[in-house]
C-alpha positions as CSV (number, residue, x, y, z in Angstrom):
1,M,4.7,105.3,-40.6
2,S,3.4,104.8,-44.1
3,A,0.6,102.4,-45.1
4,E,3.0,100.3,-47.0
5,E,5.3,100.0,-43.9
6,A,2.4,99.0,-41.7
7,T,1.4,96.2,-43.9
8,T,4.9,94.8,-44.2
9,S,6.0,95.1,-40.6
10,T,6.9,91.7,-39.0
11,S,6.4,92.9,-35.5
12,A,2.6,93.5,-35.8
13,P,0.6,91.7,-33.1
14,I,-1.7,88.7,-34.1
15,I,-5.4,89.3,-33.3
16,G,-7.5,86.3,-31.8
17,P,-6.7,83.0,-30.1
18,A,-3.7,80.9,-31.1
19,P,-4.4,77.9,-33.4
20,S,-5.1,74.6,-31.5
21,T,-2.6,71.7,-31.7
22,V,-5.2,69.1,-30.6
23,T,-6.5,66.8,-33.3
24,Q,-10.2,66.1,-34.0
25,D,-9.9,62.4,-32.8
26,E,-8.4,63.6,-29.5
27,R,-11.2,66.1,-29.0
28,T,-13.8,63.4,-29.6
29,K,-12.1,61.0,-27.1
30,Q,-12.0,63.7,-24.5
31,L,-15.7,64.5,-25.0
32,L,-16.6,60.8,-24.5
33,E,-14.6,60.6,-21.3
34,D,-16.3,63.7,-20.0
35,L,-19.7,62.2,-20.8
36,E,-18.9,59.0,-19.0
37,K,-18.6,61.0,-15.8
38,I,-22.2,62.1,-16.2
39,P,-24.6,59.4,-14.8
40,L,-27.2,59.9,-17.5
41,F,-24.6,59.0,-20.2
42,M,-22.7,56.2,-18.3
43,T,-22.3,53.0,-20.3
44,H,-21.3,51.1,-17.1
45,L,-21.5,51.8,-13.4
46,P,-18.4,52.9,-11.5
47,D,-16.5,50.4,-9.3
48,S,-16.1,52.9,-6.5
49,D,-17.9,52.1,-3.2
50,E,-18.5,55.8,-2.6
51,P,-22.2,56.8,-2.8
52,N,-23.2,58.6,-6.0
53,L,-26.6,60.2,-5.7
54,A,-27.1,60.6,-9.5
55,V,-26.1,56.9,-10.1
56,E,-28.4,55.7,-7.3
57,A,-31.2,57.8,-8.8
58,L,-30.7,56.1,-12.2
59,K,-30.7,52.7,-10.5
60,S,-34.0,53.5,-8.9
61,L,-35.3,54.7,-12.2
62,A,-34.3,51.4,-13.8
63,S,-36.0,49.4,-11.1
64,D,-39.2,51.3,-11.9
65,E,-39.3,50.0,-15.4
66,P,-42.2,47.6,-16.2
67,P,-41.2,44.0,-15.4
68,L,-42.1,42.9,-18.9
69,E,-39.6,45.4,-20.4
70,V,-36.9,44.3,-18.0
71,A,-37.5,40.7,-18.7
72,T,-37.5,41.4,-22.5
73,N,-34.1,43.2,-22.2
74,L,-32.6,40.4,-20.1
75,K,-33.8,37.9,-22.7
76,T,-32.0,39.9,-25.4
77,E,-28.8,39.9,-23.4
78,G,-29.2,36.1,-23.0
79,N,-29.7,35.6,-26.7
80,D,-26.5,37.6,-27.4
81,C,-24.6,35.4,-25.0
82,F,-26.0,32.3,-26.6
83,K,-24.9,33.4,-30.1
84,R,-21.4,34.0,-28.7
85,G,-21.3,30.5,-27.3
86,K,-21.5,31.7,-23.6
87,F,-24.2,29.2,-22.6
88,T,-23.7,29.5,-18.8
89,E,-24.1,33.3,-19.0
90,A,-27.1,32.9,-21.3
91,A,-28.9,30.6,-18.9
92,Q,-28.2,33.1,-16.1
93,Y,-29.8,35.9,-18.0
94,Y,-32.9,33.8,-18.8
95,T,-33.1,32.8,-15.2
96,K,-33.0,36.4,-14.1
97,A,-35.7,37.3,-16.6
98,L,-38.0,34.6,-15.3
99,E,-37.9,36.2,-11.9
100,Y,-39.9,39.2,-13.1
101,D,-43.7,38.8,-12.8
102,H,-45.8,39.7,-15.8
103,D,-48.7,38.3,-17.8
104,D,-46.9,37.7,-21.2
105,K,-47.1,33.9,-21.5
106,S,-45.3,34.0,-24.9
107,L,-42.3,35.6,-23.2
108,K,-42.3,33.1,-20.4
109,V,-42.4,30.2,-22.8
110,S,-39.7,31.7,-24.9
111,L,-37.4,32.2,-21.8
112,L,-38.0,28.6,-20.7
113,I,-37.2,27.0,-24.0
114,N,-34.2,29.3,-24.5
115,R,-32.8,28.3,-21.1
116,A,-33.5,24.7,-22.1
117,A,-31.4,25.3,-25.2
118,A,-28.5,26.7,-23.2
119,N,-28.7,23.8,-20.7
120,L,-28.8,21.3,-23.6
121,E,-25.4,22.7,-24.7
122,L,-24.2,22.4,-21.2
123,Q,-25.4,18.8,-21.0
124,N,-27.7,19.6,-18.0
125,Y,-30.3,17.3,-19.4
126,G,-32.5,17.2,-16.2
127,M,-32.8,20.9,-16.3
128,V,-33.7,20.8,-20.0
129,L,-36.6,18.4,-19.3
130,H,-37.8,20.5,-16.3
131,D,-37.9,23.8,-18.3
132,C,-39.6,22.1,-21.3
133,A,-42.2,20.6,-19.1
134,D,-43.0,24.0,-17.6
135,A,-43.2,25.5,-21.1
136,L,-45.6,22.8,-22.2
137,R,-47.8,23.4,-19.2
138,I,-48.2,26.9,-20.4
139,R,-48.5,26.2,-24.1
140,P,-49.0,22.4,-24.9
141,N,-48.3,23.0,-28.6
142,T,-44.8,24.4,-28.1
143,V,-42.9,22.2,-30.6
144,K,-39.5,23.6,-29.7
145,A,-40.0,22.4,-26.1
146,L,-40.9,18.9,-27.5
147,F,-37.8,19.0,-29.8
148,R,-35.4,19.8,-27.0
149,S,-37.1,17.3,-24.7
150,V,-36.4,14.6,-27.3
151,K,-32.7,15.5,-27.4
152,A,-32.4,15.4,-23.6
153,C,-34.3,12.1,-23.5
154,I,-31.9,10.5,-26.1
155,A,-28.9,11.6,-24.0
156,L,-30.5,10.1,-20.9
157,E,-31.5,7.0,-22.8
158,K,-35.2,7.7,-22.0
159,F,-36.2,6.3,-25.3
160,E,-39.9,5.7,-24.5
161,E,-40.3,9.3,-23.5
162,A,-38.4,10.5,-26.5
163,T,-40.7,8.6,-28.8
164,E,-43.8,10.0,-27.1
165,C,-42.4,13.6,-27.5
166,C,-41.7,13.0,-31.2
167,K,-45.2,11.7,-31.8
168,W,-46.7,14.7,-29.9
169,G,-44.6,17.2,-31.9
170,L,-45.4,15.6,-35.2
171,S,-49.1,15.6,-34.4
172,I,-48.8,19.4,-34.1
173,E,-46.6,19.9,-37.1
174,P,-46.7,16.8,-39.3
175,D,-44.3,18.3,-41.9
176,N,-41.7,19.3,-39.4
177,K,-38.5,17.9,-41.0
178,E,-36.3,18.4,-37.9
179,L,-38.7,16.4,-35.7
180,A,-38.9,13.7,-38.4
181,A,-35.1,13.5,-38.5
182,L,-35.0,13.4,-34.7
183,Q,-37.5,10.5,-34.7
184,L,-35.1,8.6,-36.9
185,Q,-32.3,9.3,-34.4
186,V,-34.5,8.0,-31.6
187,D,-35.2,4.8,-33.6
188,Q,-31.4,4.4,-34.2
189,A,-30.6,5.0,-30.6
190,I,-33.1,2.4,-29.5
191,A,-31.6,-0.1,-31.9
192,R,-28.1,0.6,-30.6
193,H,-29.3,0.3,-27.0
194,E,-31.0,-3.0,-27.6
195,R,-27.9,-4.3,-29.4
196,R,-25.8,-3.4,-26.4
197,I,-28.2,-5.2,-24.1
198,K,-28.0,-8.3,-26.2
199,E,-24.2,-8.1,-26.4
200,R,-24.0,-7.7,-22.6
201,E,-26.4,-10.6,-22.1
202,E,-24.3,-12.8,-24.4
203,R,-21.1,-11.9,-22.7
204,K,-22.7,-12.8,-19.4
205,R,-24.0,-16.1,-20.8
206,Q,-20.6,-17.0,-22.1
207,K,-19.0,-16.0,-18.8
208,D,-21.5,-18.1,-16.8
209,L,-20.9,-21.0,-19.2
210,I,-17.1,-20.8,-18.7
211,R,-17.6,-20.6,-14.9
212,E,-19.7,-23.7,-14.9
213,Q,-17.2,-25.6,-17.1
214,I,-14.4,-24.6,-14.7
215,K,-16.6,-25.7,-11.7
216,Q,-17.2,-29.1,-13.3
217,A,-13.4,-29.5,-14.1
218,I,-12.5,-28.7,-10.5
219,E,-15.2,-31.0,-9.1
220,I,-13.6,-33.8,-11.1
221,R,-10.3,-33.1,-9.4
222,S,-11.9,-33.8,-6.0
223,D,-8.7,-33.8,-4.0
224,L,-8.1,-30.0,-4.5
225,V,-8.4,-28.1,-1.3
226,F,-9.3,-24.4,-1.1
227,D,-9.2,-22.0,1.8
228,T,-12.9,-21.1,2.2
229,S,-12.6,-19.8,5.7
230,S,-13.5,-16.2,4.6
231,D,-16.9,-15.4,3.3
232,K,-15.7,-14.1,-0.1
233,K,-18.1,-12.1,-2.1
234,K,-17.7,-10.3,-5.4
235,R,-19.8,-8.1,-7.7
236,T,-20.6,-9.2,-11.2
237,E,-19.7,-7.0,-14.1
238,D,-23.2,-6.5,-15.3
239,E,-25.3,-6.7,-12.1
240,D,-25.3,-4.7,-8.9
241,L,-26.0,-7.8,-6.8
242,A,-23.3,-9.3,-4.7
243,V,-22.9,-13.0,-5.3
244,V,-20.9,-15.6,-3.4
245,S,-17.9,-16.5,-5.5
246,Y,-16.4,-19.9,-5.9
247,P,-13.4,-20.7,-3.6
248,W,-11.0,-20.7,-6.6
249,E,-12.1,-17.2,-7.6
250,N,-10.7,-13.8,-6.4
251,D,-11.4,-10.1,-6.9
252,S,-8.5,-9.7,-9.4
253,A,-8.3,-10.6,-13.1
254,R,-5.9,-13.5,-12.2
255,Q,-8.3,-16.4,-12.4
256,V,-7.9,-20.1,-13.2
257,E,-9.0,-20.9,-16.8
258,L,-9.9,-23.9,-18.7
259,D,-8.2,-24.9,-22.0
260,Q,-11.1,-25.7,-24.2
261,H,-8.9,-27.9,-26.5
262,T,-7.1,-30.0,-23.9
263,G,-9.4,-29.8,-20.9
264,H,-6.5,-28.8,-18.8
265,L,-6.7,-26.2,-16.0
266,L,-4.5,-23.2,-16.5
267,W,-3.5,-21.7,-13.1
268,P,-2.2,-18.3,-12.2
269,V,1.0,-19.1,-10.1
270,F,3.5,-17.2,-8.0
271,F,7.1,-18.1,-7.6
272,L,8.4,-16.5,-4.4
273,Y,12.0,-15.6,-3.6
274,P,12.0,-14.8,0.1
275,E,15.7,-13.9,0.2
276,S,15.3,-11.0,-2.1
277,K,11.6,-10.4,-1.3
278,E,10.9,-10.7,-5.0
279,S,8.5,-12.8,-7.0
280,D,7.6,-14.0,-10.5
281,F,4.1,-14.4,-11.8
282,V,3.0,-16.9,-14.3
283,E,-0.4,-16.0,-15.8
284,K,-1.3,-19.5,-17.2
285,F,0.5,-22.5,-15.8
286,D,-0.8,-25.6,-17.5
287,E,-1.4,-28.2,-14.8
288,S,0.2,-30.9,-17.0
289,L,3.6,-29.1,-16.9
290,T,6.2,-29.6,-14.2
291,L,7.8,-26.9,-12.0
292,R,11.0,-27.5,-13.9
293,D,9.2,-26.8,-17.2
294,M,8.1,-23.4,-15.9
295,L,11.3,-22.5,-14.0
296,Q,13.3,-23.3,-17.1
297,E,11.5,-20.3,-18.7
298,V,11.4,-18.1,-15.6
299,L,15.1,-18.5,-14.8
300,A,16.4,-18.6,-18.3
301,E,18.2,-15.4,-17.5
302,P,19.6,-14.5,-14.1
303,P,17.0,-12.3,-12.3
304,H,17.8,-8.6,-12.1
305,W,18.2,-8.9,-8.3
306,D,20.6,-11.8,-8.5
307,D,24.4,-11.7,-8.9
308,R,24.9,-11.5,-12.6
309,Q,28.5,-12.7,-12.4
310,R,27.8,-15.6,-10.0
311,P,24.0,-16.2,-10.0
312,K,22.6,-18.4,-7.3
313,Y,19.1,-18.7,-8.8
314,T,19.7,-21.1,-11.7
315,L,17.7,-24.2,-12.6
316,D,20.4,-26.6,-11.4
317,N,20.9,-24.7,-8.1
318,V,17.5,-24.2,-6.6
319,D,14.9,-26.3,-4.8
320,T,11.1,-25.7,-4.7
321,Y,8.8,-25.8,-1.7
322,F,5.3,-24.8,-0.8
323,L,3.9,-23.4,2.5
324,S,1.3,-25.6,4.0
325,R,-1.3,-24.2,6.4
326,P,-4.5,-26.0,7.3
327,V,-7.8,-24.3,6.3
328,G,-8.6,-21.9,9.0
329,G,-5.2,-22.3,10.6
330,F,-2.9,-19.5,11.9
331,D,0.6,-18.4,10.9
332,E,2.2,-20.6,13.6
333,D,0.5,-23.6,11.9
334,E,2.4,-23.0,8.7
335,R,4.8,-25.7,7.5
336,L,7.5,-25.7,4.7
337,V,7.1,-28.7,2.4
338,K,9.7,-29.6,-0.2
339,V,8.4,-30.6,-3.6
340,S,10.2,-32.2,-6.5
341,M,10.7,-29.8,-9.5
342,D,9.9,-32.8,-11.7
343,A,6.4,-33.1,-10.3
344,R,3.5,-31.9,-12.4
345,L,1.5,-28.9,-11.1
346,G,-1.7,-30.9,-11.1
347,I,-0.2,-33.6,-9.0
348,I,1.2,-31.1,-6.5
349,L,-2.1,-29.3,-6.1
350,N,-3.9,-32.6,-5.4
351,N,-1.5,-33.2,-2.5
352,E,-3.5,-33.3,0.7
353,K,-1.2,-30.8,2.4
354,Y,-1.5,-28.2,-0.4
355,V,-4.2,-25.6,0.2
356,I,-5.0,-23.1,-2.6
357,R,-5.6,-19.6,-1.3
358,D,-7.4,-16.9,-3.2
359,G,-7.3,-19.1,-6.3
360,I,-3.6,-18.6,-6.9
361,P,-1.1,-21.4,-6.0
362,S,2.4,-20.3,-5.0
363,F,5.8,-21.9,-4.6
364,V,8.9,-20.9,-2.7
365,V,12.2,-21.0,-4.5
366,L,15.5,-21.3,-2.5
367,P,19.1,-21.7,-3.5
368,R,20.9,-24.9,-2.5
369,N,23.7,-25.0,0.1
370,D,23.1,-21.3,1.0
371,P,23.1,-19.7,4.5
372,F,19.8,-18.0,3.9
373,T,18.2,-21.3,2.9
374,T,19.5,-22.9,6.0
375,Q,18.1,-20.2,8.3
376,F,14.8,-20.2,6.4
377,I,14.3,-24.0,6.8
378,D,15.5,-23.9,10.4
379,R,12.8,-21.3,11.2
380,Y,10.0,-23.6,10.1
381,R,11.7,-26.6,11.7
382,K,11.8,-24.8,15.1
383,L,8.2,-23.7,14.6
384,R,7.1,-27.3,14.0
385,Q,9.1,-28.5,17.1
386,T,7.5,-25.8,19.3
387,Q,4.1,-26.8,18.1
388,E,4.7,-30.5,18.7
389,A,6.0,-29.9,22.2
390,A,3.0,-27.8,23.0
391,S,0.7,-30.5,21.7
392,K,2.5,-33.1,23.9
393,R,2.1,-30.9,27.0
394,T,-1.6,-30.5,26.2
395,S,-2.2,-34.2,25.7
396,N,-0.4,-35.0,29.0
């Protein structure tokens, strides 16, 4: 074979390894994965429960680090969490760091005021004050502790303490603009708080005045009878003390009112329809109006539960009654009393048989010439006859 043939032959073998098809990025990734398997280069501990002697050795090595160094590293982790808005995690890191015993007072103070900052964001104001107090016991001139104490005190409406902390901080750093601005916030908060107190006191004064006016108006109507058999008590809006209510008051917002212009009482009133087990509520029924006046509005349209085509509950086809039961009486003592629709509310309520319960008068509305009405009236008639017969037997 000539030299020329040897150099041009296509069947000559290739000397050395074949070229690799793996890219540089893939090789780098594989190298990092291999390093991760070596405990010394691990960036995180494996999740496996199987014991790994090398990993346990590294843990032991870490636990042998000086407490000051561990606490400092934990503080750094906490600071990173705080910057990312992870305040709960930040507080946990600071708490863990405070568990390590060392003599660096500056680090302890820094951890305490940093945890206070995290808890301030979390609105854990009591914890803020606790940590700031601990920091000030170590270093009384720690302005940041005073600054955060002021913020927590404002949130808790501890304005006297907030003012004292501001004065303390400004005595240390008279030119501290943040503390000066915070002092202004305290003054504004105090002004708002005092304004709210005055407004609350004025509302209470007005409320008490109206109650007294209603009391006087009812006392003038001396024939009104209220069921006072139960010892009713209520809590006032602004005080935590239980007070005995007047007999015309109740625990709901449905209360008798006084028209300041006319001097008339405006009663909350129920109209009851026992046949359908329905009712209508009139919030302010002027005592000078008649039952007809009010029912003319209430029954202006057939009720939704009545027959729309042939309604029974119309103004010219109903009668009105009230249920009379003596104060302290029982269900069997109850009587059905018919009352004219042309009678004024004030006159009806002054009837000796009418007893106002829970401060809300009520009236029964029944259709005329109706089977249900007949049965309803008969029930109370029989009840009365039974009671009368029992009374006769007792007297004999």
